[in-house]
Coordinates of C-alpha atoms in Angstrom, one line a residue:
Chain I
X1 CA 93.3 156.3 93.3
X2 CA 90.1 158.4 93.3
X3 CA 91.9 161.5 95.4
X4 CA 95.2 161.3 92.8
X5 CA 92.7 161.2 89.5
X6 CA 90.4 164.5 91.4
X7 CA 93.8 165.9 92.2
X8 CA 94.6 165.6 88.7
X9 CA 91.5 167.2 87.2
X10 CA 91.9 169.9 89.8
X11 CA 95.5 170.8 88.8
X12 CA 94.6 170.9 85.2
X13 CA 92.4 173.8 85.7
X14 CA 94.3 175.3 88.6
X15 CA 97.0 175.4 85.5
X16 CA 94.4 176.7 83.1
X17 CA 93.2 179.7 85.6
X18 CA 97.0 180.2 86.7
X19 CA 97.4 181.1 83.2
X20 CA 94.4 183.9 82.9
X21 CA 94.9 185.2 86.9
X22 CA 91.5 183.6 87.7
X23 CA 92.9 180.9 90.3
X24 CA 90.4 182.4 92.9
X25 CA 87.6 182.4 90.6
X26 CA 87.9 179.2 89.2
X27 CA 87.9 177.6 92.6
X28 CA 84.6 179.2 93.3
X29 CA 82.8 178.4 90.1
X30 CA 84.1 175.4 90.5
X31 CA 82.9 175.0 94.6
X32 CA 79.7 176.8 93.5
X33 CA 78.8 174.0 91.2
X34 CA 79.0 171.2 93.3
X35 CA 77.2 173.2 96.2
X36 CA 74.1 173.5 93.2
X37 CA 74.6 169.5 92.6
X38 CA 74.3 168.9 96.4
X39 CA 71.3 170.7 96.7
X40 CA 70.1 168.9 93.1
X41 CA 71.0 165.3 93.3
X42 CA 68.4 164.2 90.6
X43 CA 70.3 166.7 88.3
X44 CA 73.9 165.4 89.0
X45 CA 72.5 162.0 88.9
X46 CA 71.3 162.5 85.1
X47 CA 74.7 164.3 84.3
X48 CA 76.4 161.0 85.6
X49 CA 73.9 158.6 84.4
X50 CA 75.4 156.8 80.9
X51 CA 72.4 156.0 79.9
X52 CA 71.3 159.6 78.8
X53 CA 73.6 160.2 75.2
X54 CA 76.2 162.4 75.8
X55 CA 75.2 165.2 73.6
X56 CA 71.9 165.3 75.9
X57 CA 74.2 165.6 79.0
X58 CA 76.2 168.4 77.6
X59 CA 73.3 170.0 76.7
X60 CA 72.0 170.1 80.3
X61 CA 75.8 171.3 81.4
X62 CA 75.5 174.0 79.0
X63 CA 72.3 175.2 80.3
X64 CA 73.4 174.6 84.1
X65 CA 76.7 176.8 83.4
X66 CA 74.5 179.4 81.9
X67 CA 72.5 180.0 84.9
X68 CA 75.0 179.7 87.3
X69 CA 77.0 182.1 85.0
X70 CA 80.2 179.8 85.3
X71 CA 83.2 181.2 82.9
X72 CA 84.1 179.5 80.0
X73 CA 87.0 176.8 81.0
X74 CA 85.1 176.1 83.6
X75 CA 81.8 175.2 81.8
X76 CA 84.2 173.5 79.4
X77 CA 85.9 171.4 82.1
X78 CA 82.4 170.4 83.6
X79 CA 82.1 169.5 79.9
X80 CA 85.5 167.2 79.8
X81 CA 84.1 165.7 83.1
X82 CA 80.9 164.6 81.8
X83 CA 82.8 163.3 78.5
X84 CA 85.0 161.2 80.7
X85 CA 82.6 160.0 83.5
X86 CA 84.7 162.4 85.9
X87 CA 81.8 164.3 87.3
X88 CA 81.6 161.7 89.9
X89 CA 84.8 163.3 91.8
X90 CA 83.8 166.8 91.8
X91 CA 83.9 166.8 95.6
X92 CA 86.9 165.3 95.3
X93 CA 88.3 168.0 92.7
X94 CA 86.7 170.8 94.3
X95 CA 88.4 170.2 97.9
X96 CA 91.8 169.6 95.8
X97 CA 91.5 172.5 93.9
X98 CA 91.0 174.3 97.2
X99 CA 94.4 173.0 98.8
X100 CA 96.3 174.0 95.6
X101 CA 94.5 176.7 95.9
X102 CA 95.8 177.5 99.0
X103 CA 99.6 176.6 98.5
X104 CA 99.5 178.9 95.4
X105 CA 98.6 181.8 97.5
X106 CA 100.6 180.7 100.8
X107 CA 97.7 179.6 102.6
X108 CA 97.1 176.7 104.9
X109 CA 93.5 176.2 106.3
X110 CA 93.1 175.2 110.1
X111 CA 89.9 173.5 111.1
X112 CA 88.9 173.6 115.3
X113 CA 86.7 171.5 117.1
X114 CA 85.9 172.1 120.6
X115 CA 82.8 171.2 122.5
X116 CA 82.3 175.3 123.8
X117 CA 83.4 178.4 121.9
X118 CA 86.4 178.9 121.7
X119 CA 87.8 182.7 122.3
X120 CA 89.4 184.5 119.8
X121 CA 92.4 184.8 122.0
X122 CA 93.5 181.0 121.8
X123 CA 92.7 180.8 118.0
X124 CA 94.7 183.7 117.3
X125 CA 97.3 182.1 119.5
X126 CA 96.4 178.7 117.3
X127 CA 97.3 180.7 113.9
X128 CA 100.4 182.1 114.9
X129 CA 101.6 178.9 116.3
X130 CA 100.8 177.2 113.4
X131 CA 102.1 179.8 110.8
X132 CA 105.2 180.3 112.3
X133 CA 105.5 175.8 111.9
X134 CA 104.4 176.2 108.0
X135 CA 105.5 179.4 106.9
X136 CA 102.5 179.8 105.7
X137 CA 99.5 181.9 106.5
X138 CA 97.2 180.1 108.5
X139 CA 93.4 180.4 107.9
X140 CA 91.8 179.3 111.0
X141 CA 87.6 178.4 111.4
X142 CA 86.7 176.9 114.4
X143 CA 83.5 174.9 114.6
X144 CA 81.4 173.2 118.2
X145 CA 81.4 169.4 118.6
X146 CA 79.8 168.6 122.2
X147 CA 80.8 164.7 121.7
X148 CA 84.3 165.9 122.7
X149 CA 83.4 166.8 126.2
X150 CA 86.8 168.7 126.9
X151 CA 90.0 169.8 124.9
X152 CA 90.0 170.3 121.3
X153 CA 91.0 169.0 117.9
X154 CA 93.1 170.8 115.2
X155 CA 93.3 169.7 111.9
X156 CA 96.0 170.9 109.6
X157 CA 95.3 170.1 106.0
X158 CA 95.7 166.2 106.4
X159 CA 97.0 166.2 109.6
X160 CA 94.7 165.9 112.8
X161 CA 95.9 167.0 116.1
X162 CA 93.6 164.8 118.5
X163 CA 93.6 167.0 122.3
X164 CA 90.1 166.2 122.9
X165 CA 88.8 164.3 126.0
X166 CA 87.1 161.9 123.9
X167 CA 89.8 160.8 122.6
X168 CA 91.5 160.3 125.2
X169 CA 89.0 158.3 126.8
X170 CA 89.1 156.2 124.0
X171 CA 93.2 155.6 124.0
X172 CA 93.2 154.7 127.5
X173 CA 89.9 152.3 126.8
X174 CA 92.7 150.6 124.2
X175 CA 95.1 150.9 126.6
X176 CA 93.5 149.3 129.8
X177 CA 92.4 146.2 126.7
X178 CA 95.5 145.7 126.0
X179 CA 96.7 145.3 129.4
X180 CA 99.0 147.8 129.3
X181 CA 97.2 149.6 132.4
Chain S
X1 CA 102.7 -10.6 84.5
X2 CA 101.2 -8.3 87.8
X3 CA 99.9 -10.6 90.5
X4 CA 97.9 -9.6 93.6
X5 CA 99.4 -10.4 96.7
X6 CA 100.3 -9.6 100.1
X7 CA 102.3 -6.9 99.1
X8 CA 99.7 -4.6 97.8
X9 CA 98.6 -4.9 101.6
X10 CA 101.7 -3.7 102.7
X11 CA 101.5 -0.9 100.6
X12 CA 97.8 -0.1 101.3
X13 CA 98.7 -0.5 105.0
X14 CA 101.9 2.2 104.7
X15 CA 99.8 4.6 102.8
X16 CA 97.3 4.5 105.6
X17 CA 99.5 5.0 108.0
X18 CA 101.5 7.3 106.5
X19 CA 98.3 9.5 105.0
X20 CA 98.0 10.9 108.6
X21 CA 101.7 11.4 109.4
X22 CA 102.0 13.3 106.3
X23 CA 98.8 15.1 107.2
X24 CA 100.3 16.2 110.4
X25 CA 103.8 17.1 109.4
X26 CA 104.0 18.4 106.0
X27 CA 100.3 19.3 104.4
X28 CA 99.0 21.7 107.5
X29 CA 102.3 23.2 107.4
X30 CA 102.4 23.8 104.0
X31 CA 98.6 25.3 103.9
X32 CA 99.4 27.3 107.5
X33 CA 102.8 28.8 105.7
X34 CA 100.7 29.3 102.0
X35 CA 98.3 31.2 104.7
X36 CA 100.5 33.2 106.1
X37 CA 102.4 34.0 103.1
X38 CA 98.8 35.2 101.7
X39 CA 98.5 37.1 104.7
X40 CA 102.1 39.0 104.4
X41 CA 101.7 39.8 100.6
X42 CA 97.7 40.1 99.8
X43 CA 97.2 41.6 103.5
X44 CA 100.3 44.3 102.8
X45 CA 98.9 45.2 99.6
X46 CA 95.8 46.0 101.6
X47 CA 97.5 48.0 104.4
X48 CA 99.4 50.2 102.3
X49 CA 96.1 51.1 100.3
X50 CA 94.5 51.8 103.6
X51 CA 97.8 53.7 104.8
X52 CA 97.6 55.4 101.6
X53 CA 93.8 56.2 102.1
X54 CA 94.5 57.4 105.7
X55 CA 97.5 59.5 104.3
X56 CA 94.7 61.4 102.3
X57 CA 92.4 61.5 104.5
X58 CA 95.1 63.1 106.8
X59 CA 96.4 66.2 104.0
X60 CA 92.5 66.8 103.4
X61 CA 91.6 67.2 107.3
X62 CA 95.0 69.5 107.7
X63 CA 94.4 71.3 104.3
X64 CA 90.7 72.1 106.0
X65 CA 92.6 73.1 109.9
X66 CA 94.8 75.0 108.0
X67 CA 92.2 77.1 106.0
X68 CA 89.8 77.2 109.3
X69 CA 93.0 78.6 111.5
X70 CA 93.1 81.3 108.6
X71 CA 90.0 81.9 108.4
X72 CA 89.8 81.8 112.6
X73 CA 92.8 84.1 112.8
X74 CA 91.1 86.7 110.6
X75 CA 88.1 86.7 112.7
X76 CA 90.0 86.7 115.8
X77 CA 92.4 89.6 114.3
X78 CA 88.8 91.5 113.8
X79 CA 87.9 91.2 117.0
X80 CA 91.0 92.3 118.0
X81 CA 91.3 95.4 116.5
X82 CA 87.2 96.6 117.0
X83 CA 88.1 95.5 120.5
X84 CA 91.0 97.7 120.9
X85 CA 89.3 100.5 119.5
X86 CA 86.7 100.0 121.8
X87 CA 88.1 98.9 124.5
X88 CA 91.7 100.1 125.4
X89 CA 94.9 98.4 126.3
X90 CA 93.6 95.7 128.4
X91 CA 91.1 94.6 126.2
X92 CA 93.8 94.3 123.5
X93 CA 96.1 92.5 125.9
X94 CA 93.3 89.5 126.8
X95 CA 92.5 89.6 122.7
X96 CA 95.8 88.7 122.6
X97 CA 96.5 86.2 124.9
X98 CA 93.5 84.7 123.9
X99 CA 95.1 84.3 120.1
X100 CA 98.4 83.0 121.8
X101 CA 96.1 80.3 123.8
X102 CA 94.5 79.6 119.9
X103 CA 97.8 79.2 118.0
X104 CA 99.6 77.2 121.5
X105 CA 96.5 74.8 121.1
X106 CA 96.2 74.7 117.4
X107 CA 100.2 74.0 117.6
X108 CA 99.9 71.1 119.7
X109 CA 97.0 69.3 118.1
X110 CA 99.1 69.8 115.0
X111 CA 102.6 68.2 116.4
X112 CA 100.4 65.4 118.6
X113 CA 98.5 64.3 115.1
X114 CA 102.1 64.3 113.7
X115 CA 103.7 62.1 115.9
X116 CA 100.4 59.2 115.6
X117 CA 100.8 59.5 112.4
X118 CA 104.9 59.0 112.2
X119 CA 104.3 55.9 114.9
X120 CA 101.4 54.3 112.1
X121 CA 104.0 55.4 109.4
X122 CA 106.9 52.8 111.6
X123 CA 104.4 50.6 112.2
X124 CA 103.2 50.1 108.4
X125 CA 107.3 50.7 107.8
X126 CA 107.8 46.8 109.9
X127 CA 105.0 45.2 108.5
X128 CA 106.4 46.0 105.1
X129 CA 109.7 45.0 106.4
X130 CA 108.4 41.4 107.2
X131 CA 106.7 41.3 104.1
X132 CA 110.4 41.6 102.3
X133 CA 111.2 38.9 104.8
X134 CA 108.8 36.9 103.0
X135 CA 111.3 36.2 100.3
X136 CA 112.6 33.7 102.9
X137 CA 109.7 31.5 101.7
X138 CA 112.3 29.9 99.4
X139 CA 113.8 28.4 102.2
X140 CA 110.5 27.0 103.5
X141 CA 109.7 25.6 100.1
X142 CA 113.1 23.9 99.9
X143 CA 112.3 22.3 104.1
X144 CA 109.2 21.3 102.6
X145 CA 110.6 19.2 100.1
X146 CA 113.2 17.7 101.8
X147 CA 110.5 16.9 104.6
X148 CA 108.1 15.3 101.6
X149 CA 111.4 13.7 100.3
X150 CA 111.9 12.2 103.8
X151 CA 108.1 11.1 103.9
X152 CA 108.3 9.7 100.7
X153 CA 111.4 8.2 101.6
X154 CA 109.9 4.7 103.7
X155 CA 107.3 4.2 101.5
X156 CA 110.0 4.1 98.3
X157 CA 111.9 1.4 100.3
X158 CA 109.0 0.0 101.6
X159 CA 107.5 -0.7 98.0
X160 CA 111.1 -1.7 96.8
X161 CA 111.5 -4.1 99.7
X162 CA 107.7 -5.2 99.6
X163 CA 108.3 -8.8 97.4
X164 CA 110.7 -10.3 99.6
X165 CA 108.5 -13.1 100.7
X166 CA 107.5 -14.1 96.8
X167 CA 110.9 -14.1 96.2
X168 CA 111.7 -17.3 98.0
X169 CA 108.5 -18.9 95.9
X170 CA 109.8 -18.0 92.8
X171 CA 112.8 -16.6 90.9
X172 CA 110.2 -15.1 88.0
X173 CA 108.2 -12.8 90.5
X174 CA 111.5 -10.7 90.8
X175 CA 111.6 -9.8 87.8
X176 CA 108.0 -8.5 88.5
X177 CA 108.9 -6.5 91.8
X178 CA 111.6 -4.9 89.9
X179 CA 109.3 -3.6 87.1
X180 CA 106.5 -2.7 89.7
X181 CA 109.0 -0.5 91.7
X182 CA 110.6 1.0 88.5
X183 CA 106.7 2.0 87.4
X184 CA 106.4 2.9 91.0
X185 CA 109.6 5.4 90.6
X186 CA 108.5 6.3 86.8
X187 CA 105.0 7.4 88.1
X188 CA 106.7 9.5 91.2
X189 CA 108.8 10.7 88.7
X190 CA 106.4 11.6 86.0
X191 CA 103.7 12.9 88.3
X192 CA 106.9 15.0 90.2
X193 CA 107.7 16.5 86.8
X194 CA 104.4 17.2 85.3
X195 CA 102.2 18.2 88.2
X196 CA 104.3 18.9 91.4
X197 CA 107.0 20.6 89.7
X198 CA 104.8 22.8 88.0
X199 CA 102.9 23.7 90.5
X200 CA 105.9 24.5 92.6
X201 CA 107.2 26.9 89.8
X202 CA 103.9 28.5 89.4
X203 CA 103.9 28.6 92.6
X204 CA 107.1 30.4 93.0
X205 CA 106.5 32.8 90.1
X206 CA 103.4 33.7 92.1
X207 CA 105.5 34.1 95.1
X208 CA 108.3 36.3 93.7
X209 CA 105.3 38.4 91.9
X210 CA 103.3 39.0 95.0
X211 CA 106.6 39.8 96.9
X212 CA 107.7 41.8 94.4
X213 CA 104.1 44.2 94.6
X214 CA 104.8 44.0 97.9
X215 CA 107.4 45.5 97.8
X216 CA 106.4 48.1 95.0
X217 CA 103.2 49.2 97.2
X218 CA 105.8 49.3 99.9
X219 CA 108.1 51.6 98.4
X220 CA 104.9 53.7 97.4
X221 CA 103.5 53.8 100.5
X222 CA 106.6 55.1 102.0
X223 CA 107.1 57.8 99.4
X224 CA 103.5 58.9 99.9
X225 CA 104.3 58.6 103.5
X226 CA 107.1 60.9 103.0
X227 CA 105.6 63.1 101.0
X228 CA 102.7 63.4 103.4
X229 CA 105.2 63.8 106.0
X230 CA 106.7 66.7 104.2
X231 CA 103.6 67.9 103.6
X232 CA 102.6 67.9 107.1
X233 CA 106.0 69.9 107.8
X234 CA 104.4 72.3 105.3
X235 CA 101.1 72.6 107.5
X236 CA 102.8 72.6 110.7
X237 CA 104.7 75.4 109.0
X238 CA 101.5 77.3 107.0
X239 CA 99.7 77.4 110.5
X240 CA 102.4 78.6 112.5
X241 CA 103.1 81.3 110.3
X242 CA 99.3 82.1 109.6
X243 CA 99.5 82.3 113.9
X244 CA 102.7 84.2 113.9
X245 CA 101.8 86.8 111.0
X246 CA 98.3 86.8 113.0
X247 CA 100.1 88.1 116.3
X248 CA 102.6 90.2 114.6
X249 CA 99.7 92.1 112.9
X250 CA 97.4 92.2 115.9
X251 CA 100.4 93.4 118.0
X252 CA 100.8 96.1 115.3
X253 CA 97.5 97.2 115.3
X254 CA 97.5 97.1 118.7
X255 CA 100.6 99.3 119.3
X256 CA 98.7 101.4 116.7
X257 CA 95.9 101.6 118.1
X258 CA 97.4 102.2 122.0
X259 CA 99.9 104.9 120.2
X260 CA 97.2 106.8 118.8
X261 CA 95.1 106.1 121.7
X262 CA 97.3 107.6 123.6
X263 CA 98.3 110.4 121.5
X264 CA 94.4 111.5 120.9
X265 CA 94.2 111.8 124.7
X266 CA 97.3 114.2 125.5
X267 CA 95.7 116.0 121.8
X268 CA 92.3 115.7 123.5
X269 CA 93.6 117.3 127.3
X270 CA 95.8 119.6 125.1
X271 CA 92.6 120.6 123.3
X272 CA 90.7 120.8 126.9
X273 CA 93.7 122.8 128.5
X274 CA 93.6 124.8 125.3
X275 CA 90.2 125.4 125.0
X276 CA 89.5 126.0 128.8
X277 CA 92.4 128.5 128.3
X278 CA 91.5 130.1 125.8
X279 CA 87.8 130.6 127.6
X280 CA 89.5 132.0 130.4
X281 CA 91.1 134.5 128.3
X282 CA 88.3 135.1 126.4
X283 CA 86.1 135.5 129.4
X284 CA 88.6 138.2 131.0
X285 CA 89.0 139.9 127.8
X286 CA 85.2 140.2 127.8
X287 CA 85.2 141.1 131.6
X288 CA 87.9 143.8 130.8
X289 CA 85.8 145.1 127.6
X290 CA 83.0 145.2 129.9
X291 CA 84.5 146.7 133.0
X292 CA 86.4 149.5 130.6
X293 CA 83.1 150.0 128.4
X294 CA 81.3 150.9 132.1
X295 CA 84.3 152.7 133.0
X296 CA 84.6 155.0 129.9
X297 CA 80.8 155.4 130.2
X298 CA 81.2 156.6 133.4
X299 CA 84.4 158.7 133.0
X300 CA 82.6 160.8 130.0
X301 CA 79.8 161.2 132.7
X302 CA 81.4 162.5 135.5
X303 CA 83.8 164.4 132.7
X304 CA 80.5 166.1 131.3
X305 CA 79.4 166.9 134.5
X306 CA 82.3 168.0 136.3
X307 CA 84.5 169.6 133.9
X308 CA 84.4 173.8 134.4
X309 CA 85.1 176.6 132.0
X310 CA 88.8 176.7 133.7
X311 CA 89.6 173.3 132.7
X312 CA 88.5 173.3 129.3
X313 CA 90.6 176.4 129.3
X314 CA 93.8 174.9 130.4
X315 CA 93.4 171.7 128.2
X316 CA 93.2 174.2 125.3
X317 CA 96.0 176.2 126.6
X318 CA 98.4 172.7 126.9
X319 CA 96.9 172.0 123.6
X320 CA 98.3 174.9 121.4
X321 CA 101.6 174.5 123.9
X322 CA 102.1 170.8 122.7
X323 CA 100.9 171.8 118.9
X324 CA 104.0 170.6 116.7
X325 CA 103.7 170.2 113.1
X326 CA 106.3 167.6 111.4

């Protein structure tokens, strides 16, 4: 309920930017903004807080847009959100944004985890395998998780490809539970 | 004209010698028979008021056994059941037996009381019966007369023939002997009609009044007797069925009782079996959680410790190699 109302917000102003040619930039106005709320909580507290009238709260958006120099739609939509208590799924928006985002430009983004570095040669192998699946081009990141002891994880937009030893620990833990072993 | 003579000795000499005789053969049987008649009318008046005090007394002391036996059996079907919840089956079995004993017992006294009082019922039933046969008094009132008839009898010819020896001194003093015998018969006569007969006919009134309450209290003695027959029928009846409905409840409750007795033991080792089961299981689950907790533990250990460069490279390598997106 919460993702499909962000997801909602977030292809409103995908629209909006589609419109002008500022998909891109949108997205980062819009990324840029919550990264300022996450390091100012207080602030995005007041901006949610009902209590405050709203004119006070638009007020403050005005000025926050202003110094983070957002574009116009977008300080307007920070606006609408504030309006309609919507500010509260920003995270939400600004991560769907980000996958429409990416299926407007042909992109798909590719998170690995691995307990050691991995080398360039297996994530490049990685991207083309995966690319070649979607069609699409494949933005790989790889990031360290030492609490998978071996293996690795892949995680395709919603999908999570599980190759870690952890986890496989863990499935034959269920397994040997449930009797099966 | 009435002359004194040797005849009035005659006659005082008859009536003394007949006073006795009649004494002997007609008065003491008359009083003796006037006794017993008394005895069969006055005496079965009194019986049948006593019969129909003992018939009271009788319903009142069954009324009371038969409210006792209830009240008994509701005590004993108390016990029964706290004793069958208590105890078990044999405990039940001896409650029962012992309320079989009760209602045997009570069943006896009942039908022994019956039968004394159906034989005091006969006997009262022939003592009324000779009272009817009392009626035959009329007979013994007609024996009596003809006896006094026969008693009277000499001393009637004895008086007629007393003058014979005046009669040879003079013709006159027949005439004198005929008049003293015709007063003689005229006072008989008179004192027949006006005292004797009366008193007979009173005395026979009386007689057919006192045979005919007799008779009455007879009759009602024997329907009160019935009735109280019936109602010991009734009794008999109300306590065996007090006893019956008594043992047909407590062997209900009993069967109850055993039933569930029996079926909350199989629940109760079901629930034991169950439970001890499911302890078991519970326990190995536990065991296994515990022995596979150690075990992971110990895998990720020895997998931290021992796993190289190369095999983290090979596990990546069949990683992208199994990599399939749907």
């Amino acid at each position: 309920m919460k993702t499909s109302v962000a997801r909602r917000y977030a292809r409103a102003l995908i629209e909006i930017a589609s419109e002008t040619g500022e998909v891109g930039a949108y997205g980062k106005e819009v990324r840029t903004v919550y990264a300022a709320f996450e390091s100012a909580p207080e602030l995005y507290k007041t901006l949610m807080n009902p209590m405050f009238p709203v004119e006070d709260r638009l007020g403050l958006t005005e000025k926050v847009s202003a110094s983070l120099k957002l574009s116009k739609p977008v300080e307007r939509f920070l606006g609408i959100l504030v309006k309609t208590r919507g500010l509260r799924l920003l995270a939400d928006i600004a991560e769907a944004y980000s996958r429409l985002e990416d299926d407007i430009s042909g992109k798909i983004r590719v998170t690995v985890l691995s307990p050691v570095d991995m080398d360039a040669a297996a994530l490049d192998e990685i991207k083309k395998k995966i690319s070649a699946a979607t069609g699409k081009e494949a933005a790989v990141s790889c990031s360290k998780d030492a609490s998978l002891i071996g293996g690795m994880v892949v995680k395709v937009g919603n999908t999570i490809l599980d190759g870690s030893l952890k986890t496989q620990i863990e499935r034959m833990k269920e397994k040997i539970l449930e009797g099966a072993i | 004209m009435l002359t004194l003579d040797i005849t009035l000795l005659y006659q005082m000499i008859g009536f003394v010698i007949l006073l006795p005789i009649l004494n002997r053969l007609l008065y003491k049987p008359v009083l003796k028979l006037l006794a017993e008649r008394d005895e069969k009318t006055v005496g079965a008046l009194k019986k049948a008021s006593d019969m129909d005090k003992e018939v009271a007394d009788g319903v009142a002391a069954y009324e009371k056994k038969l409210k006792e036996a209830a009240i008994k059996g509701a005590e004993e079907k108390n016990r029964l059941r706290q004793e069958a919840r208590a105890c078990e089956k044999d405990m039940l079995d001896k409650a029962r037996a012992t309320a079989e004993k009760e209602a045997a017992r009570l069943k006896t006294e009942l039908e022994k009381n019956v039968a004394s009082i159906r034989v005091s019922v006969k006997d009262e039933a022939h003592r009324l019966s000779r009272s009817i046969a009392s009626k035959m008094l009329d007979r013994n009132i007609a024996v009596m007369l003809a006896l006094f008839a026969l008693t009277l009898a000499p001393a009637l010819v004895m008086a007629s023939t007393g003058g014979e020896g005046a009669a040879h001194k003079a013709d006159s003093g027949m005439l004198w002997k005929v008049i003293n015998f015709a007063i003689l018969v005229v006072g008989i006569v008179i004192i027949w009609k006006k005292v004797i007969g009366k008193l007979l006919n009173k005395r026979s009134v009386d007689i057919e009044e006192a045979l005919k309450s007799a008779e009455e209290a007879k009759k009602t003695a024997e329907i009160r007797a019935a009735e109280y027959r019936d109602k010991l029928g009734e009794l008999e009846k109300n306590v065996s069925d007090v006893l019956k409905e008594l043992e047909i409840e407590g062997a209900s409750e009993r069967a109850r009782i055993i039933k569930e007795a029996e079926a909350a033991a199989t629940r109760l080792m079901e629930q034991a079996r169950a439970t001890a089961a499911q302890e078991i299981k519970k326990a190995k689950i536990e065991l296994r959680r515990e022995a596979t907790e150690i075990a992971s533990k110990l895998a990720e250990e020895i997998l931290k410790k021992e796993l190289t460069p190369t095999d983290q490279q090979r596990l990546v390598k069949d990683n992208i190699e199994k990599l399939r997106l749907n």
